[in-house]
Every structure is written in C-alpha cells, then in structure tokens.
Amino acid sequence: MACNSIPQKLPAPLSKALEELDASIASRPEQEYRKQERINALKSSFQIARSYQDRFALARNLVEEYSPYNFDSTLAWIGICRSVAQKANRPNGIAWTTIKQGEILANAGYYTESYYVLSEQVDSTALPDYLLPDYYYSLYRLADNIVENSLGCEGNLHLDNPQTYMEKLLQLYPEDSYDWKYMHISLLASQQQFEKARIENAALLGSIDKKSHPYAKSAWVESVLCDSLGLESEKILWEVTSAKADFINVVKDHASLTLVAKDLIDIDIDRSFRYIQMALEDAVFYNAKLRPWKISHYLIRIQRAYEQTVLKNSRWLKVFTLCLTLLAPLLIASVILLAKMMRSATRSKKDLNRLNNHLTEAYSELQRANADLSEANSIKEQYIGLFLSQLSENINKIKAIESNVIKQLRYGKVDQLLKEMIASTTVEEEIDAFYDSFDTSFLAIFPNFVEQFNSLLEESSKIVLKKGEKLNTELRIFALIRLGIEDSNTIADLLKYSVRTIYNYKVKIRKAARIPREKFNKKIHEIG
C-alpha cells in the first residue's frame, strides 16, 4: 500500500463532507454534556420512582442511553432492570433483561457468553409475542457478528445462519416500521441484490431524521452497498455521513469513523491518523474487547505504509547516487538539479516533521489512555503502543539518515556516502532492536509466559533460554499467536523468517506438547 508524504487534493464533495465531520467532532463536548444531562435526569427520576412500571421503564431507558455509549454501564443497568423485575416478580421483565444482555454481549464480541445467555437462560417457547422480535434480533446480531468477523466458532455454537433470523424478524416486525425496512434491506444485501437494496435504502434514508442514530445505521448500510457495487467515491461519502451522525448522537461503539480513517490512508494521512486515534479513544471508553482489536489492525497498516515509503525513498536515493556518479562530467547541471531537489527535500522534511509531531502527540495521548486502563483492559493497547513506539523511533532514525545524506551530498562526498550505505548494518540492528522491544513489551503484559508455556511441553522439550535472552524464536512465534496473530505469512513477515521456517517451528513445538493439539492451541490463548 502506498503512502504519500504530500497529501493529495481531495475531491470537492469529499472535502466538504470531511469539513462537516470535523465540525461534528468539534461539537462533541456539547453533545456529550447534553447526553449526561439526560442520563442524570433519568437517574434522578429512577431514585424517586415507586411503582414497578415507572422504575422498570426508567431503568430500561437508561439501558438504551448507555447501550451505544458504555459497555460496563449498560450491563450494570441491565442488572438493575433485572433486580426491579425480580422484586416485583415480573417474568416478562426478567426475560427482556436477559435478551438485552445477550444482544449487548454479542455486539461487544463476547460470543460464547452471549450464546450461553440466549440459549440457556431464555425459554423462547414461554416468551410473549411482544418479546419475540427482541429475542430473534439478539440471535441475529450474534450470528451476523460471528460471520462478519470470521472467527470460525460457528461449529461450536448451534446457530442458524443470519438470513434465517432476518426472515423470521420480517414476519414479526410491522411492515411500516423502521426495523422491518432496515432488516429487509439487509436481507436483500445478503442475497446480493444490491441495486434493489439501494433503492429501498434511499427511500428509508429520506424518511428519517438525519441527526438520528437510525440514520447513522442506514448511512452505514448505504456505504456497504456502494462498496459491493464498486462505487468507491460514494462509499466513503456515506461512511463520513454515518460517522457524522454517530458523533451527533454521542455513539462510542461505532465503525464508520474507522472505515473513513482506513480509506484516507493514501490521500490524507494526517486526518487518517487523527480519526483512527479518536476511534481508538472511543473504543477504550466504551470498554468492550472487539472494537479495539479491529482498530489495532489499521494502526499496523499505517506503520507498514510508512515503512514502504521509507523503502521507496531509500531505493530512489540509491538510484540518484549512482546517476550522480555516472554523470560527473555534468557536475554543474547536477549541482543545479541538486539545489532544486534540496529545496523540495526541505519542504518534504517540514511535512514529515509536522506529521511526526502529530504522531508523537497522538502516541503520548495513547500512552496516557493505556495507563488509565492498564489493570482492566491493557493487552491490546500495549500491543499497539509497541508498534507506535517502533514507528516513532524509525522516523527519528530516518531523519538522522536524511540529514547525513544531505550533508554528504552538499560537500560532494558521494563516494564516502556510497561506502557508508554499502557498509551499513542498520537493517540487522533494527531487527535485533525490534526483537528486544517486542520481548520486553510482551513480557510486561505476560510476565509468566515462558513458565506457563513450558508447562504445556514434555519435560525433555522444555525451552531453556540462554543467558541474557528474554525470548527465543519459538517463544516469539507463540507469543504472536497469543496476541491473536496466527497466520504464518504474517508471523514470518514480522519475525523476518521464511514461512517454511515458521511452519517447521510450529510443528516441532506441537509435537513436543504434552496435550492434544486442539487443547494446546486453546491453552496458548489462555496464558495470562
């Protein structure tokens, strides 16, 4: 993936849409204040309410307020709802809280827990008709999230496919309701009837308030439909529209802003990083495990984009140096050309310094957020911190190399520069530095990893580290697997080995395991 140091000129519609999104982001403190006012008013009313109907309705409203805003608070008020219903001996109220708990867990990525709640704690045959849409919608969200995230756990959970639940919900929802129309559009999309789905979705978008949360959901659906039809420019405009409505409604568990950040990587890296940082901050505030995990992949992509840019610039520098040597008789012309290039390099350096400042500031903010949540939910954030630290360090080293190259060229020391570049061991040193940084960061998260990993192996096969070693190659491979990176190609790329070497290490360790392979893989993920 390419990454330009000089931002491209954005198309006028996209530029306007992004300016409107920035305005919505700027107004977020005011919107959050209003939301807190609504929440506080509901809590005050709940404290003085006496009847079951009033207390349950107010607690339920608080569940709906917190649902897209904070995972822990949502679960807490679901528990309060259940307590109110239990004290009043209202089975239907208890059933609603259980169904809602299953939906919230599914949306947050706790699929096994959601399945247990919906399958073991809810008797669908005893539900009244008005609760059936909630029940089947929760099952639909669970099945759809599992398929969307390709987690491969469908075989362990006895669920129908998402289309089956869609069809069931279309039988239960009133045909003139938003829920029926939204579900029918989703079903058409799942059947790849994208054009027909867009026609219905356009009518739905025209009938609802542009500042509402349903509008944000339908705008996101429109972006998915455009993506399926290859309409790239329209897709990102609808992603921006959905993100804008999310900010207006103070939604913390959102997906649209992350997609906008991803699509801007090649054309506006400053905005891309700023948006991905906001998405991460909101995901950390919401405090569920799924969204930070997804966002971390885009942070890694940003780092890789910069690495490719550095590699591309390095290749061009080598070509230019060779050409300069071969064209020595044209030194005067080369000097003139060099002067022009130096001016261009100065401008590029300023752009790079500005971007580096953004990255440094963003990294500092990310560190503070990670420190606040280190005891509750730190694994993903510390993993991201490792990559951002490596990125910042690499940029500083690039600046030093760039300064040295300009200095050598300015004084005509071309031969000296070429010798230095040929003799450079920077790549090997950076690999060693990466290993050391990774080992240190990983063991800070999992200090007992080596001991627990060895407990899974036969006594004769336990790994004994050499003096001064923190981790070795086998341990690093399974450390990456513990962090959720299981693809051999990705592991080989990170550790700078061949895919065959990674495969052989995996086979060797699994043969040395004292438990079956399927249990061994599970135990690796349980190391903590």
Coordinates of C-alpha atoms in Angstrom, one line a residue:
M1 CA 0.0 0.0 0.0
A2 CA 1.4 3.4 -1.0
C3 CA 1.5 6.3 1.3
N4 CA 2.3 9.8 0.0
S5 CA 4.2 12.3 2.2
I6 CA 2.4 15.2 0.4
P7 CA -1.4 15.0 0.8
Q8 CA -3.4 14.7 -2.4
K9 CA -6.0 17.3 -3.3
L10 CA -9.4 15.9 -2.1
P11 CA -12.4 15.9 -4.4
A12 CA -14.7 18.8 -3.6
P13 CA -17.7 16.7 -2.3
L14 CA -15.4 14.6 0.0
S15 CA -13.5 17.7 1.2
K16 CA -16.9 19.4 2.1
A17 CA -18.1 16.2 3.8
L18 CA -14.9 15.9 5.9
E19 CA -15.2 19.5 7.0
E20 CA -18.7 18.8 8.2
L21 CA -17.5 15.7 10.0
D22 CA -14.7 17.8 11.7
A23 CA -17.4 20.3 12.7
S24 CA -19.5 17.5 14.3
I25 CA -16.3 16.2 16.1
A26 CA -15.7 19.8 17.4
S27 CA -19.2 19.9 18.8
R28 CA -18.8 16.6 20.6
P29 CA -18.2 18.1 24.1
E30 CA -21.5 19.9 23.9
Q31 CA -23.4 16.8 22.7
E32 CA -21.8 14.7 25.5
Y33 CA -22.8 17.3 28.0
R34 CA -26.4 17.0 26.8
K35 CA -26.3 13.3 26.9
Q36 CA -25.0 13.3 30.5
E37 CA -27.8 15.7 31.4
R38 CA -30.4 13.2 30.0
I39 CA -28.8 10.4 31.9
N40 CA -28.6 12.3 35.1
A41 CA -32.3 13.3 34.8
L42 CA -33.3 9.7 34.2
K43 CA -31.3 8.5 37.2
S44 CA -32.9 11.2 39.4
S45 CA -36.3 10.1 38.3
F46 CA -35.5 6.5 39.0
Q47 CA -34.4 7.3 42.5
I48 CA -37.8 8.8 43.4
A49 CA -40.0 6.4 41.4
R50 CA -42.0 4.0 43.4
S51 CA -44.2 1.9 41.1
Y52 CA -42.8 -1.1 39.2
Q53 CA -43.9 0.3 35.8
D54 CA -42.1 3.6 36.4
R55 CA -38.9 2.1 37.8
F56 CA -38.6 -0.5 35.1
A57 CA -39.3 2.0 32.3
L58 CA -36.7 4.4 33.6
A59 CA -34.1 1.7 34.1
R60 CA -34.8 0.4 30.6
N61 CA -34.4 3.9 29.2
L62 CA -31.0 4.2 30.9
V63 CA -30.0 0.8 29.3
E64 CA -30.9 2.3 25.8
E65 CA -29.0 5.5 26.6
Y66 CA -25.9 3.6 27.7
S67 CA -26.1 0.9 25.0
P68 CA -24.0 2.7 22.3
Y69 CA -22.1 4.7 24.9
N70 CA -20.5 2.5 27.6
F71 CA -20.4 -1.3 27.8
D72 CA -19.9 -1.6 31.6
S73 CA -22.7 0.9 32.4
T74 CA -25.1 -0.8 30.0
L75 CA -24.5 -4.2 31.8
A76 CA -24.9 -2.5 35.1
W77 CA -28.3 -1.0 34.3
I78 CA -29.5 -4.3 32.7
G79 CA -28.7 -5.8 36.1
I80 CA -30.7 -3.1 37.8
C81 CA -33.6 -3.7 35.4
R82 CA -33.5 -7.4 36.3
S83 CA -33.4 -6.6 40.0
V84 CA -36.5 -4.4 39.7
A85 CA -38.3 -7.1 37.7
Q86 CA -37.3 -9.9 40.2
K87 CA -38.5 -7.9 43.2
A88 CA -41.9 -7.3 41.5
N89 CA -42.0 -11.0 40.3
R90 CA -42.4 -10.0 36.6
P91 CA -41.2 -12.9 34.4
N92 CA -41.5 -10.9 31.2
G93 CA -39.4 -8.1 32.6
I94 CA -36.7 -10.6 33.6
A95 CA -36.9 -12.1 30.2
W96 CA -36.3 -8.8 28.5
T97 CA -33.2 -8.0 30.6
T98 CA -31.8 -11.5 29.7
I99 CA -32.4 -11.0 26.0
K100 CA -30.9 -7.5 26.1
Q101 CA -27.9 -8.8 27.9
G102 CA -27.4 -11.4 25.1
E103 CA -27.6 -8.7 22.5
I104 CA -25.1 -6.4 24.2
L105 CA -22.6 -9.2 24.7
A106 CA -22.9 -10.2 21.0
N107 CA -22.3 -6.7 19.9
A108 CA -19.3 -6.4 22.1
G109 CA -17.6 -9.6 20.9
Y110 CA -18.4 -11.9 23.8
Y111 CA -19.9 -14.5 21.5
T112 CA -19.7 -17.6 23.8
E113 CA -21.2 -15.6 26.7
S114 CA -24.0 -14.2 24.5
Y115 CA -24.8 -17.7 23.2
Y116 CA -25.0 -19.1 26.7
V117 CA -27.3 -16.3 27.9
L118 CA -29.7 -16.6 24.9
S119 CA -29.7 -20.4 24.7
E120 CA -29.6 -21.4 28.4
Q121 CA -31.3 -18.6 30.2
V122 CA -34.2 -17.8 27.8
D123 CA -37.1 -20.1 27.2
S124 CA -38.3 -18.9 23.7
T125 CA -41.5 -21.0 24.0
A126 CA -42.6 -19.1 27.1
L127 CA -41.9 -15.6 25.7
P128 CA -44.9 -13.3 25.0
D129 CA -45.3 -12.2 21.4
Y130 CA -44.0 -8.7 22.0
L131 CA -40.6 -10.0 23.2
L132 CA -40.1 -12.4 20.2
P133 CA -38.6 -9.6 17.9
D134 CA -36.1 -8.7 20.6
Y135 CA -35.1 -12.4 21.1
Y136 CA -34.6 -13.1 17.4
Y137 CA -32.9 -9.8 16.8
S138 CA -30.3 -10.7 19.5
L139 CA -29.7 -14.1 17.9
Y140 CA -29.4 -12.4 14.5
R141 CA -26.8 -10.0 15.9
L142 CA -24.8 -12.9 17.4
A143 CA -24.9 -14.9 14.2
D144 CA -24.1 -11.9 12.0
N145 CA -21.2 -10.8 14.1
I146 CA -19.6 -14.2 14.1
V147 CA -19.9 -14.4 10.3
E148 CA -18.7 -10.9 9.8
N149 CA -15.6 -11.3 11.9
S150 CA -14.8 -14.8 10.5
L151 CA -13.9 -16.2 13.9
G152 CA -14.6 -19.8 12.9
C153 CA -16.6 -20.6 16.1
E154 CA -19.9 -21.3 14.3
G155 CA -19.4 -25.0 14.7
N156 CA -19.3 -24.7 18.5
L157 CA -22.4 -22.6 18.7
H158 CA -25.6 -24.1 17.4
L159 CA -27.0 -21.1 15.5
D160 CA -28.8 -20.7 12.2
N161 CA -27.3 -18.5 9.5
P162 CA -28.1 -14.8 9.7
Q163 CA -30.6 -14.9 6.8
T164 CA -32.8 -17.3 8.7
Y165 CA -33.1 -14.8 11.6
M166 CA -33.7 -12.0 9.1
E167 CA -36.6 -13.8 7.6
K168 CA -38.0 -14.6 11.0
L169 CA -37.8 -11.0 12.1
L170 CA -39.6 -9.8 8.9
Q171 CA -42.5 -12.0 9.9
L172 CA -42.6 -10.3 13.4
Y173 CA -41.9 -6.6 12.6
P174 CA -44.8 -4.4 11.4
E175 CA -44.1 -3.8 7.7
D176 CA -44.4 0.0 8.0
S177 CA -41.7 0.1 10.8
Y178 CA -38.1 1.2 10.5
D179 CA -37.0 -2.1 11.9
W180 CA -38.8 -4.1 9.1
K181 CA -37.4 -1.8 6.4
Y182 CA -33.9 -2.0 7.7
M183 CA -34.0 -5.8 8.0
H184 CA -35.5 -6.2 4.6
I185 CA -32.7 -4.1 3.1
S186 CA -30.1 -6.2 5.0
L187 CA -31.7 -9.4 3.7
L188 CA -31.5 -8.1 0.1
A189 CA -27.9 -7.2 0.6
S190 CA -27.1 -10.7 1.9
Q191 CA -28.7 -12.1 -1.2
Q192 CA -26.5 -9.8 -3.3
Q193 CA -29.5 -7.8 -4.6
F194 CA -27.5 -4.6 -4.2
E195 CA -29.3 -2.3 -6.6
K196 CA -32.7 -3.2 -5.2
A197 CA -31.4 -2.8 -1.7
R198 CA -30.1 0.7 -2.6
I199 CA -33.5 1.8 -3.9
E200 CA -35.2 0.8 -0.7
N201 CA -32.5 2.2 1.5
A202 CA -32.6 5.6 -0.4
A203 CA -36.4 5.8 0.4
L204 CA -35.7 4.9 4.1
L205 CA -32.9 7.5 4.4
G206 CA -35.3 10.1 3.0
S207 CA -37.9 9.3 5.7
I208 CA -35.8 9.6 8.9
D209 CA -34.1 12.4 10.8
K210 CA -30.5 13.0 9.5
K211 CA -29.4 13.6 13.1
S212 CA -30.8 10.3 14.5
H213 CA -29.0 7.1 15.3
P214 CA -31.1 5.1 12.8
Y215 CA -29.9 7.5 10.1
A216 CA -26.3 6.7 11.1
K217 CA -27.1 2.9 10.8
S218 CA -28.8 3.3 7.4
A219 CA -26.0 5.5 6.1
W220 CA -23.5 2.8 7.1
V221 CA -25.6 0.2 5.2
E222 CA -25.5 2.5 2.1
S223 CA -21.7 2.6 2.3
V224 CA -21.6 -1.2 2.4
L225 CA -23.9 -1.4 -0.7
C226 CA -21.8 1.1 -2.6
D227 CA -18.7 -0.9 -1.7
S228 CA -20.4 -4.0 -3.0
L229 CA -21.1 -2.2 -6.3
G230 CA -17.6 -0.8 -6.6
L231 CA -18.7 2.8 -6.1
E232 CA -15.7 3.9 -4.1
S233 CA -16.2 7.7 -4.1
E234 CA -19.9 7.3 -3.0
K235 CA -18.9 4.7 -0.4
I236 CA -16.6 7.0 1.6
L237 CA -19.1 9.8 1.4
W238 CA -21.7 7.6 3.1
E239 CA -19.1 6.4 5.7
V240 CA -18.5 10.1 6.5
T241 CA -22.2 10.8 6.7
S242 CA -22.7 7.8 9.1
A243 CA -19.7 8.9 11.3
K244 CA -21.1 12.5 11.5
A245 CA -24.5 11.1 12.8
D246 CA -22.6 8.9 15.3
F247 CA -20.9 11.9 16.7
I248 CA -24.1 13.9 16.9
N249 CA -25.7 11.0 18.8
V250 CA -22.6 10.5 21.1
V251 CA -22.1 6.9 19.9
K252 CA -18.9 5.5 21.3
D253 CA -19.2 1.9 19.8
H254 CA -19.0 3.0 16.1
A255 CA -17.5 1.5 13.0
S256 CA -17.8 4.3 10.4
L257 CA -15.0 6.6 11.6
T258 CA -12.6 3.6 11.5
L259 CA -13.5 2.9 7.9
V260 CA -13.1 6.6 7.0
A261 CA -9.6 6.5 8.5
K262 CA -8.7 3.4 6.6
D263 CA -9.9 4.9 3.2
L264 CA -8.0 8.2 3.9
I265 CA -4.6 6.5 4.5
D266 CA -3.4 7.0 0.9
I267 CA -4.8 10.5 0.4
D268 CA -4.8 12.4 3.7
I269 CA -2.6 10.6 6.3
D270 CA -3.0 13.4 8.9
R271 CA -6.8 13.0 9.0
S272 CA -6.5 9.3 8.8
F273 CA -4.3 9.1 11.9
R274 CA -6.4 11.7 13.8
Y275 CA -9.6 9.8 13.1
I276 CA -8.1 6.4 14.0
Q277 CA -6.9 7.9 17.3
M278 CA -10.4 9.2 18.0
A279 CA -11.9 5.8 17.1
L280 CA -9.5 4.1 19.5
E281 CA -10.2 6.6 22.3
D282 CA -13.9 6.0 21.9
A283 CA -13.4 2.2 21.8
V284 CA -11.4 2.3 25.0
F285 CA -14.1 4.4 26.7
Y286 CA -16.8 2.0 25.6
N287 CA -14.6 -0.8 27.1
A288 CA -15.6 -3.8 25.0
K289 CA -12.9 -6.1 23.5
L290 CA -14.0 -6.3 19.8
R291 CA -13.6 -2.7 18.6
P292 CA -10.0 -2.0 19.9
W293 CA -8.9 -5.3 18.4
K294 CA -10.2 -4.3 15.0
I295 CA -8.8 -0.8 15.2
S296 CA -5.3 -2.1 16.1
H297 CA -5.1 -3.7 12.6
Y298 CA -5.4 -0.3 10.9
L299 CA -2.7 1.2 13.2
I300 CA -0.4 -1.6 12.0
R301 CA -1.4 -0.8 8.4
I302 CA -0.4 2.8 8.9
Q303 CA 3.0 1.7 10.2
R304 CA 3.5 -0.6 7.2
A305 CA 2.6 2.3 4.9
Y306 CA 5.3 4.4 6.3
E307 CA 7.8 1.5 6.1
Q308 CA 7.1 1.1 2.4
T309 CA 7.5 4.9 1.9
V310 CA 10.9 4.8 3.6
L311 CA 11.9 1.8 1.5
K312 CA 10.8 3.5 -1.7
N313 CA 12.7 6.7 -0.8
S314 CA 15.8 4.6 0.0
R315 CA 15.7 3.0 -3.4
W316 CA 15.3 6.3 -5.1
L317 CA 18.3 7.7 -3.2
K318 CA 20.5 4.8 -4.3
V319 CA 19.5 5.4 -7.9
F320 CA 20.2 9.1 -7.7
T321 CA 23.6 8.4 -6.1
L322 CA 24.5 6.1 -8.9
C323 CA 23.3 8.5 -11.6
L324 CA 25.3 11.3 -9.9
T325 CA 28.5 9.3 -10.1
L326 CA 28.0 8.4 -13.7
L327 CA 27.2 11.9 -14.7
A328 CA 30.3 13.5 -13.1
P329 CA 31.2 15.5 -16.3
L330 CA 27.8 17.2 -16.0
L331 CA 28.5 18.3 -12.4
I332 CA 27.4 21.8 -12.9
A333 CA 24.0 20.7 -14.2
S334 CA 23.8 18.2 -11.4
V335 CA 24.5 20.8 -8.8
I336 CA 21.7 22.9 -10.1
L337 CA 19.4 19.9 -10.1
L338 CA 20.6 19.0 -6.6
A339 CA 19.7 22.5 -5.3
K340 CA 16.2 22.1 -6.6
M341 CA 15.9 18.7 -5.0
M342 CA 17.2 20.1 -1.7
R343 CA 14.5 22.8 -1.7
S344 CA 12.0 20.1 -2.4
A345 CA 13.5 17.9 0.4
T346 CA 13.3 20.8 2.8
R347 CA 9.6 21.1 2.1
S348 CA 9.1 17.4 2.5
K349 CA 11.1 17.4 5.7
K350 CA 8.8 20.1 7.1
D351 CA 5.8 18.0 6.2
L352 CA 7.5 14.9 7.8
N353 CA 8.3 16.9 10.9
R354 CA 4.7 18.1 11.2
L355 CA 3.4 14.6 10.7
N356 CA 5.9 13.3 13.2
N357 CA 4.7 15.8 15.8
H358 CA 1.2 14.6 15.2
L359 CA 2.3 11.0 15.7
T360 CA 4.3 11.9 18.8
E361 CA 1.4 13.8 20.4
A362 CA -1.1 11.0 19.5
Y363 CA 1.3 8.4 20.9
S364 CA 1.6 10.3 24.2
E365 CA -2.2 10.5 24.5
L366 CA -2.5 6.8 23.7
Q367 CA 0.1 6.1 26.5
R368 CA -2.0 8.1 29.0
A369 CA -5.1 6.2 28.0
N370 CA -3.3 2.9 28.3
A371 CA -2.0 3.8 31.7
D372 CA -5.6 4.6 33.0
L373 CA -6.9 1.2 31.8
S374 CA -3.8 -1.0 32.3
E375 CA -5.4 -3.1 35.1
A376 CA -8.7 -3.6 33.3
N377 CA -8.1 -3.9 29.6
S378 CA -4.4 -3.4 28.6
I379 CA -3.4 -6.2 26.3
K380 CA -4.5 -4.7 23.0
E381 CA -3.4 -1.1 23.9
Q382 CA 0.1 -2.2 25.0
Y383 CA 0.4 -4.2 21.8
I384 CA -0.5 -1.0 19.8
G385 CA 1.9 1.0 21.9
L386 CA 4.8 -1.3 20.8
F387 CA 4.2 -0.7 17.1
L388 CA 3.7 3.1 17.5
S389 CA 7.0 3.3 19.6
Q390 CA 8.8 1.4 16.8
L391 CA 7.3 3.7 14.2
S392 CA 8.3 6.8 16.1
E393 CA 11.8 5.5 16.6
N394 CA 12.2 4.6 12.9
I395 CA 11.1 8.0 11.8
N396 CA 13.7 9.7 14.0
K397 CA 16.4 7.4 12.5
I398 CA 15.2 8.3 9.0
K399 CA 15.6 11.9 9.9
A400 CA 19.2 11.3 11.0
I401 CA 20.0 9.4 7.8
E402 CA 18.3 12.1 5.7
S403 CA 20.4 14.8 7.4
N404 CA 23.6 12.8 6.9
V405 CA 22.8 12.2 3.2
I406 CA 22.1 15.9 2.6
K407 CA 25.3 16.9 4.4
Q408 CA 27.5 14.5 2.4
L409 CA 25.9 15.5 -0.9
R410 CA 26.3 19.2 -0.1
Y411 CA 30.1 18.7 0.3
G412 CA 30.4 16.4 -2.7
K413 CA 31.3 13.3 -0.6
V414 CA 29.5 10.9 -2.9
D415 CA 32.0 8.1 -2.7
Q416 CA 32.1 8.3 1.1
L417 CA 28.3 8.2 1.2
L418 CA 28.1 5.2 -1.0
K419 CA 30.7 3.4 1.1
E420 CA 28.7 4.2 4.3
M421 CA 25.5 2.9 2.7
I422 CA 27.1 -0.4 1.5
A423 CA 28.7 -1.0 4.9
S424 CA 25.5 -0.2 6.8
T425 CA 24.2 -2.8 9.2
T426 CA 21.1 -0.7 10.1
V427 CA 18.6 -3.4 8.9
E428 CA 20.1 -6.1 11.1
E429 CA 20.4 -3.8 14.1
E430 CA 16.8 -2.7 13.6
I431 CA 15.7 -6.4 13.5
D432 CA 17.6 -7.0 16.8
A433 CA 16.1 -3.8 18.3
F434 CA 12.6 -4.9 17.2
Y435 CA 13.1 -8.3 18.8
D436 CA 14.3 -6.7 22.1
S437 CA 11.4 -4.2 22.1
F438 CA 8.9 -6.9 21.3
D439 CA 10.3 -9.2 24.0
T440 CA 10.3 -6.5 26.6
S441 CA 6.8 -5.3 25.8
F442 CA 5.3 -8.7 25.6
L443 CA 6.8 -9.9 28.9
A444 CA 5.5 -6.8 30.6
I445 CA 2.0 -7.9 29.5
F446 CA 2.6 -11.6 30.2
P447 CA 5.4 -11.8 32.8
N448 CA 4.8 -15.6 33.4
F449 CA 4.6 -16.5 29.7
V450 CA 7.8 -18.6 29.5
E451 CA 6.9 -20.6 32.6
Q452 CA 3.3 -21.2 31.6
F453 CA 4.3 -22.1 28.0
N454 CA 6.9 -24.7 29.3
S455 CA 4.2 -26.2 31.4
L456 CA 2.4 -27.3 28.2
L457 CA 5.5 -29.2 26.9
E458 CA 7.1 -32.5 27.8
E459 CA 9.8 -32.3 30.4
S460 CA 12.6 -33.1 27.9
S461 CA 11.3 -30.5 25.4
K462 CA 11.0 -27.5 27.8
I463 CA 12.7 -24.4 26.4
V464 CA 15.7 -23.2 28.3
L465 CA 16.7 -19.6 27.5
K466 CA 20.4 -18.7 27.1
K467 CA 21.9 -16.1 29.4
G468 CA 20.6 -12.7 28.5
E469 CA 17.7 -14.0 26.4
K470 CA 14.2 -12.8 27.1
L471 CA 12.5 -14.8 24.4
N472 CA 13.8 -17.0 21.6
T473 CA 12.4 -17.7 18.1
E474 CA 10.0 -20.5 19.2
L475 CA 8.7 -18.3 22.1
R476 CA 8.2 -15.3 19.8
I477 CA 6.2 -17.3 17.4
F478 CA 3.8 -18.4 20.1
A479 CA 3.8 -15.0 21.7
L480 CA 2.4 -13.6 18.5
I481 CA -0.2 -16.4 18.4
R482 CA -1.1 -15.5 22.0
L483 CA -1.7 -11.9 20.7
G484 CA -4.1 -13.2 18.1
I485 CA -1.7 -13.3 15.1
E486 CA -1.9 -16.9 13.8
D487 CA -1.3 -16.6 10.1
S488 CA 2.2 -18.0 9.2
N489 CA 2.7 -15.4 6.5
T490 CA 2.1 -12.5 8.9
I491 CA 4.3 -14.1 11.6
A492 CA 7.1 -14.7 9.0
D493 CA 6.9 -11.1 7.9
L494 CA 7.1 -9.8 11.5
L495 CA 10.0 -12.0 12.6
K496 CA 11.9 -11.9 9.2
Y497 CA 11.9 -15.6 8.6
S498 CA 10.6 -17.7 5.8
V499 CA 7.1 -19.2 6.0
R500 CA 8.6 -22.7 5.9
T501 CA 10.8 -21.9 8.9
I502 CA 7.8 -20.7 10.9
Y503 CA 5.8 -23.8 9.9
N504 CA 8.7 -26.1 11.0
Y505 CA 8.9 -24.3 14.4
K506 CA 5.2 -24.7 14.9
V507 CA 5.3 -28.4 14.1
K508 CA 8.3 -29.0 16.3
I509 CA 6.7 -27.4 19.3
R510 CA 3.2 -29.0 18.8
K511 CA 4.9 -32.4 18.6
A512 CA 6.6 -31.7 22.0
A513 CA 3.3 -30.7 23.6
R514 CA 2.1 -33.0 26.4
I515 CA -1.6 -32.4 25.5
P516 CA -3.6 -32.8 22.2
R517 CA -3.1 -30.2 19.5
E518 CA -6.6 -28.7 19.8
K519 CA -6.2 -28.3 23.6
F520 CA -2.7 -27.0 23.1
N521 CA -3.9 -24.1 20.9
K522 CA -6.6 -23.3 23.4
K523 CA -4.2 -23.3 26.3
I524 CA -1.8 -20.9 24.4
H525 CA -4.7 -18.4 24.2
E526 CA -5.4 -18.8 27.9
I527 CA -1.9 -17.8 29.1
G528 CA -2.3 -14.7 31.2

